[in-house]
């Protein structure tokens, strides 16, 4: 591009460099598109180098001994042939991957081919005369030349964008895998230290997913309950009691009801869990929303709608939505499960208790979602019963 720009002052040397680079670049793009379909082998690369040398020498000879029109036809023939090759390779690639950039590239290359054919036809029919240099072309020829340059630039931008998207997707996938491994490790730690059974984790995870999906169907909290929220809240739910890793064994494993002072200590598990996960967030800055939801759940699943919960006494929608959903799920499981300090409640009694807590302990909309999902809750409790 630079050599084309300075060619009016520098003359043929700049023009030679510009056009040889143009051939080189177009041939390289053709090989790049081919490499997307299959790996290039040494014979192909050797043939590429030989073809480039031959085409460059031929152009230099034409630059010295032929007219401007013949050189333009020569370049258009080469570039049009390479455009046809690129279109062929992109059409093959579209059968494998219908990426947006590849679709646009296909159209851009097709437009490049059209522009070159029009320019050659313009010279053959001499609509704008027979210029002795490219700088004597008419307005139409100049516009075609500028259009060709802009299309080449657009091609380069699309290729760069395609590779950036591949890099971004790879980075995102690796980040998700790393976070999944980290969450699994934290979950294993939580289960190893929890005084509940492993089935408690499975049940509450299923309850949370059912409530979130029902709220989505109800169109409740549409700005918060997105597809990403629905997929991540189930991943975050198992970590709701991660803070129990900091509770002493004599309290956590106690086989009878806790004393008042022991209960005060036990309640610190909400803040401890939030702190543990916040530390993981600092160490892992490229986390997804799963970790953010896990922090909200761990620190807020014992908060109450009316502000009577702990650790902060938050009220209503000041409590994170994920924590409000987890609160009801955790309460239902506690009611229908046997504990050292209580017998198992029936499903019907648990439903009545939760309904009585609507607007007091629980988000009214979450309770509405629970009532619509209560049969599903009972099925989950039976499927994963201890």
CSV table of C-alpha atoms in Angstrom, one decimal:
chain,number,residue,atom,x,y,z
A,1,UNK,CA,0.0,0.0,0.0
A,2,UNK,CA,2.8,2.4,0.9
A,3,UNK,CA,4.6,1.7,-2.4
A,4,UNK,CA,1.4,2.3,-4.4
A,5,UNK,CA,1.1,5.6,-2.6
A,6,UNK,CA,4.6,6.8,-3.4
A,7,UNK,CA,4.7,5.3,-6.9
A,8,UNK,CA,3.8,8.6,-8.7
A,9,UNK,CA,7.0,10.2,-7.3
A,10,UNK,CA,9.4,7.2,-7.1
A,11,UNK,CA,8.3,5.5,-10.4
A,12,UNK,CA,8.6,1.9,-11.5
A,13,UNK,CA,10.7,0.6,-8.6
A,14,UNK,CA,7.9,1.4,-6.1
A,15,UNK,CA,5.3,0.0,-8.6
A,16,UNK,CA,7.3,-3.2,-9.0
A,17,UNK,CA,7.6,-3.7,-5.2
A,18,UNK,CA,3.9,-2.9,-4.7
A,19,UNK,CA,2.6,-5.4,-7.3
A,20,UNK,CA,5.0,-8.2,-6.4
A,21,UNK,CA,3.9,-7.8,-2.8
A,22,UNK,CA,0.3,-7.9,-4.0
A,23,UNK,CA,0.9,-11.2,-5.8
A,24,UNK,CA,2.8,-12.5,-2.8
A,25,UNK,CA,0.0,-11.5,-0.4
A,26,UNK,CA,-2.8,-13.0,-2.5
A,27,UNK,CA,-0.9,-16.2,-3.0
A,28,UNK,CA,-0.2,-16.4,0.8
A,29,UNK,CA,-3.9,-15.8,1.6
A,30,UNK,CA,-4.8,-18.7,-0.8
A,31,UNK,CA,-2.4,-21.0,1.0
A,32,UNK,CA,-3.8,-19.8,4.4
A,33,UNK,CA,-7.3,-20.7,3.4
A,34,UNK,CA,-6.1,-24.1,2.2
A,35,UNK,CA,-4.3,-24.6,5.6
A,36,UNK,CA,-7.6,-24.2,7.3
A,37,UNK,CA,-8.8,-27.3,5.5
A,38,UNK,CA,-5.7,-29.4,5.8
A,39,UNK,CA,-2.0,-29.0,6.8
A,40,UNK,CA,0.3,-27.8,4.2
A,41,UNK,CA,3.1,-30.1,3.1
A,42,UNK,CA,6.6,-29.2,2.0
A,43,UNK,CA,6.0,-29.9,-1.7
A,44,UNK,CA,3.2,-27.3,-1.7
A,45,UNK,CA,5.3,-24.7,0.0
A,46,UNK,CA,8.1,-25.3,-2.4
A,47,UNK,CA,5.7,-25.0,-5.3
A,48,UNK,CA,4.5,-21.7,-3.8
A,49,UNK,CA,8.0,-20.3,-3.6
A,50,UNK,CA,8.8,-21.3,-7.2
A,51,UNK,CA,5.4,-19.9,-8.5
A,52,UNK,CA,6.1,-16.6,-6.7
A,53,UNK,CA,9.5,-16.3,-8.2
A,54,UNK,CA,8.3,-17.0,-11.7
A,55,UNK,CA,5.3,-14.6,-11.5
A,56,UNK,CA,7.6,-11.9,-10.1
A,57,UNK,CA,10.1,-12.3,-12.9
A,58,UNK,CA,7.4,-12.3,-15.5
A,59,UNK,CA,6.0,-9.1,-14.0
A,60,UNK,CA,9.4,-7.4,-14.0
A,61,UNK,CA,9.8,-8.3,-17.7
A,62,UNK,CA,6.4,-6.8,-18.5
A,63,UNK,CA,7.2,-3.7,-16.5
A,64,UNK,CA,10.3,-3.2,-18.7
A,65,UNK,CA,9.0,-4.2,-22.1
A,66,UNK,CA,5.2,-4.0,-22.2
A,67,UNK,CA,2.4,-1.5,-22.0
A,68,UNK,CA,0.4,-0.6,-18.9
A,69,UNK,CA,-2.7,-2.3,-20.2
A,70,UNK,CA,-0.9,-5.6,-20.6
A,71,UNK,CA,0.5,-5.4,-17.1
A,72,UNK,CA,-2.9,-4.7,-15.7
A,73,UNK,CA,-4.4,-7.7,-17.6
A,74,UNK,CA,-1.5,-9.8,-16.4
A,75,UNK,CA,-2.1,-8.9,-12.7
A,76,UNK,CA,-5.8,-9.2,-13.0
A,77,UNK,CA,-5.4,-12.7,-14.5
A,78,UNK,CA,-3.2,-13.8,-11.7
A,79,UNK,CA,-5.3,-12.2,-8.9
A,80,UNK,CA,-8.5,-13.4,-10.4
A,81,UNK,CA,-7.2,-17.0,-10.6
A,82,UNK,CA,-6.1,-16.7,-7.0
A,83,UNK,CA,-9.5,-15.4,-6.0
A,84,UNK,CA,-11.1,-18.4,-7.6
A,85,UNK,CA,-8.8,-20.6,-5.6
A,86,UNK,CA,-9.7,-18.7,-2.4
A,87,UNK,CA,-13.4,-19.0,-3.2
A,88,UNK,CA,-13.0,-22.8,-3.7
A,89,UNK,CA,-11.1,-23.2,-0.4
A,90,UNK,CA,-13.6,-21.0,1.5
A,91,UNK,CA,-16.6,-23.0,0.1
A,92,UNK,CA,-15.0,-26.2,1.4
A,93,UNK,CA,-14.4,-24.6,4.8
A,94,UNK,CA,-18.0,-23.4,5.0
A,95,UNK,CA,-19.1,-27.1,4.9
A,96,UNK,CA,-17.1,-27.7,8.0
A,97,UNK,CA,-17.5,-24.4,9.9
A,98,UNK,CA,-20.0,-21.7,9.1
A,99,UNK,CA,-18.3,-19.0,11.0
A,100,UNK,CA,-19.5,-15.4,10.3
A,101,UNK,CA,-16.1,-14.2,9.2
A,102,UNK,CA,-15.8,-17.1,6.6
A,103,UNK,CA,-19.2,-16.2,5.2
A,104,UNK,CA,-18.2,-12.5,4.8
A,105,UNK,CA,-14.8,-13.5,3.4
A,106,UNK,CA,-16.5,-15.5,0.8
A,107,UNK,CA,-18.5,-12.5,-0.3
A,108,UNK,CA,-15.5,-10.2,-0.2
A,109,UNK,CA,-13.3,-12.4,-2.3
A,110,UNK,CA,-16.2,-12.8,-4.8
A,111,UNK,CA,-16.5,-9.0,-4.9
A,112,UNK,CA,-12.7,-8.8,-5.5
A,113,UNK,CA,-13.0,-11.1,-8.4
A,114,UNK,CA,-15.9,-9.1,-9.9
A,115,UNK,CA,-13.9,-5.8,-9.6
A,116,UNK,CA,-10.9,-7.3,-11.4
A,117,UNK,CA,-13.0,-8.7,-14.2
A,118,UNK,CA,-14.7,-5.3,-14.6
A,119,UNK,CA,-11.4,-3.5,-14.7
A,120,UNK,CA,-10.0,-5.8,-17.4
A,121,UNK,CA,-13.2,-5.4,-19.4
A,122,UNK,CA,-13.0,-1.7,-19.1
A,123,UNK,CA,-9.5,-1.7,-20.5
A,124,UNK,CA,-10.3,-4.2,-23.3
A,125,UNK,CA,-13.3,-2.1,-24.4
A,126,UNK,CA,-11.3,1.1,-23.9
A,127,UNK,CA,-14.2,2.9,-22.3
A,128,UNK,CA,-11.7,5.2,-20.6
A,129,UNK,CA,-9.0,5.2,-23.3
A,130,UNK,CA,-5.7,3.4,-23.3
A,131,UNK,CA,-3.6,4.9,-20.5
A,132,UNK,CA,0.2,4.9,-20.8
A,133,UNK,CA,0.4,4.6,-17.0
A,134,UNK,CA,-2.0,3.6,-14.3
A,135,UNK,CA,-2.0,7.2,-13.1
A,136,UNK,CA,-3.6,8.3,-16.4
A,137,UNK,CA,-6.7,6.1,-15.9
A,138,UNK,CA,-10.1,7.8,-15.8
A,139,UNK,CA,-12.2,8.2,-12.7
A,140,UNK,CA,-13.9,4.8,-13.2
A,141,UNK,CA,-10.6,3.0,-13.4
A,142,UNK,CA,-9.3,4.9,-10.4
A,143,UNK,CA,-12.4,3.9,-8.4
A,144,UNK,CA,-12.0,0.3,-9.4
A,145,UNK,CA,-8.4,0.4,-8.2
A,146,UNK,CA,-9.3,2.0,-4.9
A,147,UNK,CA,-12.2,-0.5,-4.4
A,148,UNK,CA,-9.7,-3.4,-5.0
A,149,UNK,CA,-7.4,-1.9,-2.3
A,150,UNK,CA,-10.2,-1.5,0.2
A,151,UNK,CA,-11.4,-5.1,-0.4
A,152,UNK,CA,-7.9,-6.4,0.3
A,153,UNK,CA,-7.8,-4.4,3.5
A,154,UNK,CA,-11.2,-5.8,4.5
A,155,UNK,CA,-9.9,-9.3,3.8
A,156,UNK,CA,-7.0,-8.8,6.1
A,157,UNK,CA,-9.2,-7.4,8.9
A,158,UNK,CA,-11.6,-10.4,8.6
A,159,UNK,CA,-8.7,-12.9,8.7
A,160,UNK,CA,-7.3,-11.2,11.8
A,161,UNK,CA,-10.7,-11.1,13.4
A,162,UNK,CA,-11.2,-14.8,12.6
A,163,UNK,CA,-7.9,-15.7,14.4
A,164,UNK,CA,-8.6,-13.4,17.3
A,165,UNK,CA,-12.0,-15.2,17.8
A,166,UNK,CA,-10.3,-18.6,17.7
A,167,UNK,CA,-7.8,-17.4,20.3
A,168,UNK,CA,-10.5,-15.9,22.4
A,169,UNK,CA,-12.6,-19.1,22.3
A,170,UNK,CA,-9.6,-21.2,23.2
A,171,UNK,CA,-8.8,-18.9,26.1
A,172,UNK,CA,-12.4,-18.9,27.3
A,173,UNK,CA,-12.6,-22.7,27.0
A,174,UNK,CA,-9.4,-23.1,29.0
A,175,UNK,CA,-10.6,-20.6,31.6
A,176,UNK,CA,-13.9,-22.6,31.9
A,177,UNK,CA,-12.0,-25.9,32.3
A,178,UNK,CA,-9.7,-24.4,34.9
A,179,UNK,CA,-12.6,-22.9,36.8
A,180,UNK,CA,-14.6,-26.1,36.6
A,181,UNK,CA,-11.6,-28.0,38.1
A,182,UNK,CA,-11.3,-25.4,40.8
A,183,UNK,CA,-15.0,-25.5,41.7
A,184,UNK,CA,-14.9,-29.4,41.7
A,185,UNK,CA,-11.9,-29.3,44.1
A,186,UNK,CA,-13.7,-26.8,46.4
A,187,UNK,CA,-16.8,-28.9,46.2
A,188,UNK,CA,-14.9,-32.0,47.2
A,189,UNK,CA,-13.4,-30.1,50.1
A,190,UNK,CA,-16.8,-28.9,51.1
A,191,UNK,CA,-18.3,-32.4,51.0
A,192,UNK,CA,-15.4,-33.8,53.0
A,193,UNK,CA,-16.0,-31.4,55.8
A,194,UNK,CA,-19.8,-31.1,55.6
A,195,UNK,CA,-22.0,-32.7,58.3
A,196,UNK,CA,-24.6,-33.4,55.6
A,197,UNK,CA,-24.5,-36.3,53.1
A,198,UNK,CA,-23.4,-36.2,49.5
A,199,UNK,CA,-27.1,-36.6,48.5
A,200,UNK,CA,-27.8,-33.3,50.2
A,201,UNK,CA,-25.6,-31.6,47.6
A,202,UNK,CA,-27.4,-33.4,44.7
A,203,UNK,CA,-30.8,-32.6,46.1
A,204,UNK,CA,-30.2,-28.9,46.7
A,205,UNK,CA,-28.4,-28.6,43.3
A,206,UNK,CA,-31.5,-30.0,41.6
A,207,UNK,CA,-33.9,-27.9,43.7
A,208,UNK,CA,-32.0,-24.7,42.8
A,209,UNK,CA,-32.0,-25.6,39.1
A,210,UNK,CA,-35.8,-26.3,39.2
A,211,UNK,CA,-36.6,-23.0,40.9
A,212,UNK,CA,-34.4,-20.9,38.6
A,213,UNK,CA,-35.9,-22.5,35.5
A,214,UNK,CA,-39.5,-21.9,36.9
A,215,UNK,CA,-38.7,-18.3,37.6
A,216,UNK,CA,-37.4,-18.0,34.1
A,217,UNK,CA,-40.7,-19.4,32.7
A,218,UNK,CA,-42.6,-17.0,35.0
A,219,UNK,CA,-40.5,-14.1,33.5
A,220,UNK,CA,-39.5,-13.1,37.0
A,221,UNK,CA,-36.3,-11.0,37.4
A,222,UNK,CA,-35.7,-11.1,33.6
A,223,UNK,CA,-32.6,-8.9,33.8
A,224,UNK,CA,-31.0,-11.4,36.2
A,225,UNK,CA,-32.2,-14.8,35.1
A,226,UNK,CA,-30.4,-15.2,31.8
A,227,UNK,CA,-29.4,-18.4,30.1
A,228,UNK,CA,-25.9,-17.9,31.6
A,229,UNK,CA,-27.4,-17.6,35.1
A,230,UNK,CA,-29.4,-20.8,34.6
A,231,UNK,CA,-26.4,-22.8,33.6
A,232,UNK,CA,-24.1,-21.3,36.3
A,233,UNK,CA,-26.3,-21.4,39.4
A,234,UNK,CA,-26.4,-25.2,39.3
A,235,UNK,CA,-22.6,-25.2,39.3
A,236,UNK,CA,-22.4,-22.8,42.2
A,237,UNK,CA,-25.1,-24.4,44.4
A,238,UNK,CA,-22.9,-27.2,45.8
A,239,UNK,CA,-20.6,-24.7,47.4
A,240,UNK,CA,-23.3,-23.1,49.6
A,241,UNK,CA,-21.8,-24.6,52.8
A,242,UNK,CA,-18.1,-24.4,51.8
A,243,UNK,CA,-17.6,-22.2,54.9
A,244,UNK,CA,-18.0,-25.3,57.2
A,245,UNK,CA,-14.4,-26.0,56.4
A,246,UNK,CA,-13.6,-23.5,59.2
A,247,UNK,CA,-16.0,-24.9,61.8
A,248,UNK,CA,-14.3,-27.0,64.5
A,249,UNK,CA,-15.0,-30.8,64.4
A,250,UNK,CA,-16.5,-30.8,67.9
A,251,UNK,CA,-19.3,-28.6,66.6
A,252,UNK,CA,-19.5,-29.8,63.0
A,253,UNK,CA,-19.6,-33.5,63.9
A,254,UNK,CA,-21.6,-33.2,67.1
A,255,UNK,CA,-24.3,-35.9,67.3
A,256,UNK,CA,-26.8,-33.9,69.3
A,257,UNK,CA,-28.3,-30.4,69.2
A,258,UNK,CA,-25.9,-27.5,69.5
A,259,UNK,CA,-25.7,-25.2,72.4
A,260,UNK,CA,-26.4,-21.5,72.0
A,261,UNK,CA,-22.7,-20.6,71.9
A,262,UNK,CA,-22.0,-23.5,69.5
A,263,UNK,CA,-24.8,-22.3,67.2
A,264,UNK,CA,-23.2,-18.8,67.1
A,265,UNK,CA,-20.0,-20.4,65.9
A,266,UNK,CA,-21.8,-22.6,63.4
A,267,UNK,CA,-23.5,-19.5,61.9
A,268,UNK,CA,-20.1,-18.0,61.0
A,269,UNK,CA,-19.9,-20.6,58.2
A,270,UNK,CA,-21.7,-18.2,55.9
A,271,UNK,CA,-19.1,-15.4,56.2
A,272,UNK,CA,-16.3,-18.0,56.2
A,273,UNK,CA,-17.6,-19.5,52.9
A,274,UNK,CA,-17.9,-16.1,51.3
A,275,UNK,CA,-14.3,-15.3,52.3
A,276,UNK,CA,-12.9,-18.6,51.0
A,277,UNK,CA,-14.5,-18.1,47.6
A,278,UNK,CA,-13.5,-14.4,47.5
A,279,UNK,CA,-9.9,-15.5,48.0
A,280,UNK,CA,-10.3,-18.0,45.1
A,281,UNK,CA,-11.7,-15.1,43.0
A,282,UNK,CA,-8.6,-13.0,43.7
A,283,UNK,CA,-6.3,-15.9,42.8
A,284,UNK,CA,-8.3,-16.7,39.7
A,285,UNK,CA,-9.2,-13.3,38.0
A,286,UNK,CA,-10.4,-14.9,34.8
A,287,UNK,CA,-13.4,-16.6,36.5
A,288,UNK,CA,-16.9,-16.9,35.0
A,289,UNK,CA,-20.1,-16.0,36.8
A,290,UNK,CA,-20.3,-19.4,38.4
A,291,UNK,CA,-17.8,-18.3,41.1
A,292,UNK,CA,-19.6,-15.0,41.6
A,293,UNK,CA,-22.9,-16.8,42.1
A,294,UNK,CA,-21.1,-19.2,44.5
A,295,UNK,CA,-19.9,-16.2,46.6
A,296,UNK,CA,-23.5,-14.8,46.6
A,297,UNK,CA,-24.9,-18.2,47.7
A,298,UNK,CA,-22.3,-19.0,50.3
A,299,UNK,CA,-22.6,-15.6,52.0
A,300,UNK,CA,-26.3,-15.0,51.6
A,301,UNK,CA,-28.3,-18.3,51.7
A,302,UNK,CA,-29.2,-17.8,55.4
A,303,UNK,CA,-30.4,-14.2,54.9
A,304,UNK,CA,-34.2,-13.7,55.3
A,305,UNK,CA,-36.5,-11.5,53.2
A,306,UNK,CA,-37.6,-9.6,56.3
A,307,UNK,CA,-34.0,-8.9,57.5
A,308,UNK,CA,-34.0,-11.4,60.3
A,309,UNK,CA,-31.3,-13.7,58.8
A,310,UNK,CA,-27.5,-13.7,59.0
A,311,UNK,CA,-24.7,-12.8,58.6
A,312,UNK,CA,-25.6,-9.2,57.5
A,313,UNK,CA,-29.4,-9.0,58.1
A,314,UNK,CA,-30.0,-8.1,54.5
A,315,UNK,CA,-33.6,-7.5,53.4
A,316,UNK,CA,-35.7,-8.2,50.3
A,317,UNK,CA,-33.9,-7.7,47.0
A,318,UNK,CA,-30.8,-6.6,48.7
A,319,UNK,CA,-30.2,-10.3,49.2
A,320,UNK,CA,-28.6,-11.7,45.9
A,321,UNK,CA,-31.2,-13.6,43.9
A,322,UNK,CA,-29.1,-16.8,43.8
A,323,UNK,CA,-28.9,-16.7,47.6
A,324,UNK,CA,-32.7,-16.3,47.8
A,325,UNK,CA,-33.2,-19.3,45.6
A,326,UNK,CA,-30.7,-21.4,47.6
A,327,UNK,CA,-32.3,-20.4,50.9
A,328,UNK,CA,-35.6,-22.0,50.0
A,329,UNK,CA,-34.0,-25.1,48.5
A,330,UNK,CA,-31.8,-25.6,51.6
A,331,UNK,CA,-34.8,-25.1,53.9
A,332,UNK,CA,-36.9,-27.6,52.0
A,333,UNK,CA,-34.2,-30.2,52.2
A,334,UNK,CA,-33.6,-29.6,55.9
A,335,UNK,CA,-37.3,-30.1,56.6
A,336,UNK,CA,-37.8,-33.3,54.6
A,337,UNK,CA,-34.5,-34.9,55.8
A,338,UNK,CA,-33.8,-36.5,59.1
A,339,UNK,CA,-31.4,-34.7,61.4
A,340,UNK,CA,-29.9,-35.6,64.8
A,341,UNK,CA,-32.1,-32.9,66.3
A,342,UNK,CA,-35.4,-33.5,64.4
A,343,UNK,CA,-37.4,-36.2,62.6
A,344,UNK,CA,-38.1,-36.1,58.9
A,345,UNK,CA,-41.1,-33.9,57.9
A,346,UNK,CA,-43.6,-35.0,55.2
A,347,UNK,CA,-43.5,-33.2,51.9
A,348,UNK,CA,-47.0,-31.7,52.6
A,349,UNK,CA,-45.9,-30.3,55.9
A,350,UNK,CA,-42.7,-28.8,54.4
A,351,UNK,CA,-44.8,-27.1,51.7
A,352,UNK,CA,-47.0,-25.5,54.4
A,353,UNK,CA,-44.0,-24.3,56.4
A,354,UNK,CA,-42.4,-22.7,53.4
A,355,UNK,CA,-45.7,-21.1,52.3
A,356,UNK,CA,-46.0,-19.7,55.9
A,357,UNK,CA,-42.5,-18.1,55.4
A,358,UNK,CA,-43.5,-16.3,52.2
A,359,UNK,CA,-42.6,-12.6,52.5
A,360,UNK,CA,-40.9,-13.3,55.9
A,361,UNK,CA,-38.1,-15.7,55.3
A,362,UNK,CA,-38.4,-16.2,51.6
A,363,UNK,CA,-38.8,-14.1,48.4
A,364,UNK,CA,-42.5,-14.2,47.5
A,365,UNK,CA,-41.8,-14.9,43.8
A,366,UNK,CA,-39.4,-17.7,44.7
A,367,UNK,CA,-42.1,-19.3,46.9
A,368,UNK,CA,-44.6,-19.0,43.9
A,369,UNK,CA,-42.0,-20.8,41.8
A,370,UNK,CA,-41.7,-23.5,44.5
A,371,UNK,CA,-45.4,-24.1,44.6
A,372,UNK,CA,-45.5,-24.6,40.9
A,373,UNK,CA,-42.5,-27.0,41.2
A,374,UNK,CA,-43.5,-28.8,44.4
A,375,UNK,CA,-44.2,-32.1,42.7
A,376,UNK,CA,-40.8,-31.9,41.1
A,377,UNK,CA,-39.2,-31.2,44.5
A,378,UNK,CA,-40.9,-34.3,46.0
A,379,UNK,CA,-39.6,-36.4,43.1
A,380,UNK,CA,-36.1,-35.1,43.6
A,381,UNK,CA,-36.2,-35.8,47.4
A,382,UNK,CA,-37.2,-39.4,46.7
A,383,UNK,CA,-34.7,-39.9,43.9
A,384,UNK,CA,-31.7,-38.8,46.0
A,385,UNK,CA,-33.0,-39.7,49.4
A,386,UNK,CA,-30.4,-40.7,52.1
